[in-house]
Amino acid sequence: MRFMFIVKSAHRGPPTPALMEAMHKLADREIKAGRMLDNGGLMPMATGAQVRITDGELSVVDGPFVEAKEVIGGYAIFELRDKEEALASAKQFMQLHKDLMPGWEGTCELRALASRAA
Amino acid sequence: MTAADTHGAILAVWRIEQPRLITSLARMLRDVPLAEDLTQEALLAALEHWPATGVPEQPGAWLMATAKRRALDHLRRAKMLERKHEMVARDMEQEQQAMPDLDSALDDDIGDELLRLVFTACHPRLSREARVALALRMICGLTTEEIARAFLLANATIAQRIVRAKRTLSESGLIYETPRGEELSQRLSSVLEVVYLIFNEGYTATRGEDWLRPQLCHEALRMGRVLTSIAPHEPEAHGLLALMELNASRTAARTDTAGEPILMLDQNRALWDQLHIRRGMLSLGRACELGGAGGFYALQAAIIACHAQATTADDTDWSRIARLYAELAAAAPSPVIELNRAVAVGMAEGPELALAIVDRLMNEPTLKGYHLLPSVRGDLLQKLGRFEEAQASFELAATLAGNKREHDLLSRRAADAGNAAR
């Protein structure tokens, strides 16, 4: 099963160097173990835009989006056996934040990708 | 959380942590089968304690501390005579007092130790079945029950295989060795064979009721990726991974909603998984960069890549496929490969040339009873307008087919050829 992990936080600014390093190590281990297929961090909101439909009208809003509370900071694609494995993996990832960036709050949302492959 | 949830959560953590545990213990004890026993004890301890306490915040550290404690106990119990061992034990005790935190755990480079583990689990001295079971258990962290379910066998059968295999390793003194250089490449082929066997076991069973079988493809893919990271300079490891990724890309397109198989040329290519294809092409590229374009797995991957890269079935580069099959046949002569070459030649250059190849195979003893031989021959005869011969060939193929659905398909083709003859 493929899962997408999406990390969201209201915290602005980059991770601490210690967290950054630990995340790199974890990603390296997950790639070598054949579980992580792809991952990436997202640039600040100012680099993005939103294309919206409201009241049947299409509009473009350039970033940063002042009203946004939690912002997506990064994502990863995993190939895992089941949701339990995804949970174990996400917990480990979040534990790093807890240990290495005290005060940080946020969410790692994991979702199964609509399945086409084994 | 229900008990079943906790059990599942523990096994999930286990699969993630197990490679680091077993490699650490193997290094400590210099004995892979023993390290396997003791890491299993750590799993049992987790299964016993965590349902009551909950999964700890640092489950990896907990498991590692538990496993190392078992290893220490073992060393003590064994009352090692040599001072050397006492020193090892003292070091370990000191090491253990500083509880391993997650960060240093991530620092461990277990590549070499994992390679040792893989080579031990897939030792050529062991039977193929034993190698498969040991690999799934020691490298993928599957439990005996999970392996048994995947192969539709009794738990006791798998448990016995594992016990016997470990005993064979211990008795032969093969408990802790790493091949290097020339021997590494040779021994690697035994490892790759096991991984490919596991993949195929999963890949050929696509039926809905065998839902655990795709799991085998998944485990094999994982193992393939692990191998390319711990033996990055071995082209055939990349070649095998490419072959598996490319084949796995077609999984969703291989059956219709009723579970009937769909032949590759009739598949909806929009269902082919582009991430698998991209990864497969990368691995194939790596194999070629390392000078392994002519390898057994790389050549097969290159053939599948021709299909993967054709936007429609008509775009397939059959001449290239025929050339690759010729190369493969030269590298690893086999009548089955020759038959596949005939199909490609038939598509590239017409049925006449292909029929000549197939006719040369008709007396091949290893293909006696192989239904695809008369099936391919029937197809070529049909294309040449020799309908009566085609009918007879399809009929023969139908009687040889073991699978009911294939039998029916071939009978239909025989009837069609018979109608065309009239």
Coordinates of C-alpha atoms in Angstrom, one line a residue, chain A residues 1-2 18-19 21-38 75 77-93 95-96 98-100 113-118, chain B residues 1 4-5 8-9 11-13 15-17 19-20 55 57-58 102-103 105-107 109 142 146 214-215 217-219 221-223 225-227 229 245 248-249 251-253 270-276 278-279:
Chain A
M1 CA 0.0 0.0 0.0
R2 CA 1.2 3.5 -0.8
A18 CA 19.5 19.0 15.1
L19 CA 16.0 18.1 13.9
E21 CA 19.9 16.3 10.7
A22 CA 17.8 13.7 12.4
M23 CA 15.2 13.9 9.7
H24 CA 17.8 13.4 7.0
K25 CA 19.1 10.3 8.8
L26 CA 15.6 8.9 9.2
A27 CA 14.8 9.6 5.5
D28 CA 18.1 7.9 4.5
R29 CA 17.3 4.9 6.6
E30 CA 13.8 4.7 5.2
I31 CA 15.0 4.9 1.6
K32 CA 17.6 2.2 2.2
A33 CA 15.0 0.0 3.8
G34 CA 12.9 0.3 0.7
R35 CA 10.0 1.9 2.4
M36 CA 10.3 5.6 1.4
L37 CA 9.8 6.2 -2.4
D38 CA 9.9 9.9 -2.5
Y75 CA 5.4 15.4 2.3
I77 CA 5.5 8.8 -0.3
F78 CA 5.9 5.4 1.4
E79 CA 5.3 1.9 0.2
L80 CA 4.2 0.1 3.3
R81 CA 2.5 -3.1 4.3
D82 CA -0.5 -1.6 6.1
K83 CA -1.8 1.3 8.1
E84 CA -0.1 0.0 11.3
E85 CA 3.3 0.3 9.7
A86 CA 2.4 3.8 8.4
L87 CA 1.5 4.8 12.0
A88 CA 4.6 3.3 13.5
S89 CA 6.7 5.2 10.9
A90 CA 4.8 8.5 11.4
K91 CA 5.1 8.3 15.1
Q92 CA 8.8 7.9 14.9
F93 CA 9.0 10.9 12.6
Q95 CA 8.9 11.8 18.0
L96 CA 12.0 13.4 16.5
K98 CA 9.1 16.3 20.0
D99 CA 12.6 15.5 21.1
L100 CA 14.6 17.9 19.0
L113 CA -3.2 6.5 -1.9
A114 CA -6.0 5.2 -4.0
S115 CA -4.7 1.7 -4.7
R116 CA -3.8 0.6 -8.2
A117 CA -0.7 -1.4 -7.4
A118 CA 0.1 -4.1 -4.9
Chain B
M1 CA -6.9 0.2 21.3
A4 CA -5.5 -7.0 17.9
D5 CA -4.6 -3.3 17.2
G8 CA -0.5 -5.2 14.8
A9 CA 1.1 -2.0 16.1
L11 CA 4.6 -6.1 14.7
A12 CA 4.7 -2.9 12.6
V13 CA 7.3 -1.4 15.0
R15 CA 9.5 -4.8 11.2
I16 CA 11.0 -1.3 11.3
E17 CA 13.4 -2.0 14.1
P19 CA 17.2 -5.2 11.0
R20 CA 19.1 -3.0 13.4
V55 CA 4.1 1.0 23.0
E57 CA 7.9 6.5 23.1
Q58 CA 11.2 5.1 21.9
L102 CA 17.0 7.3 19.0
D103 CA 19.4 9.7 17.5
A105 CA 20.4 4.6 16.9
L106 CA 19.9 6.4 13.6
D107 CA 23.6 6.9 13.3
D109 CA 25.5 2.3 9.7
L142 CA 8.1 -11.5 9.0
E146 CA 3.1 -14.5 8.3
P214 CA 1.0 -9.4 -3.5
Q215 CA 2.6 -9.0 -0.2
C217 CA 6.1 -9.0 -4.3
H218 CA 6.2 -6.2 -1.9
E219 CA 8.7 -7.9 0.4
L221 CA 10.8 -5.3 -3.8
R222 CA 11.9 -4.1 -0.4
M223 CA 14.6 -6.6 -0.2
R225 CA 16.0 -2.0 -2.6
V226 CA 17.9 -3.0 0.5
L227 CA 20.4 -5.0 -1.6
S229 CA 21.8 0.1 -0.9
E245 CA 9.9 -2.6 -10.3
A248 CA 5.3 -4.5 -10.5
S249 CA 4.2 -1.5 -12.5
T251 CA 0.0 -5.1 -11.3
A252 CA -3.2 -3.2 -11.5
A253 CA -3.6 -3.8 -15.2
A270 CA -3.0 4.1 -18.3
L271 CA -3.1 1.7 -15.3
W272 CA 0.6 1.0 -15.4
D273 CA 2.3 2.6 -12.4
Q274 CA 4.6 5.4 -13.5
L275 CA 6.4 5.6 -10.1
H276 CA 7.5 2.0 -10.4
R278 CA 10.5 5.5 -13.2
R279 CA 12.3 3.7 -10.4

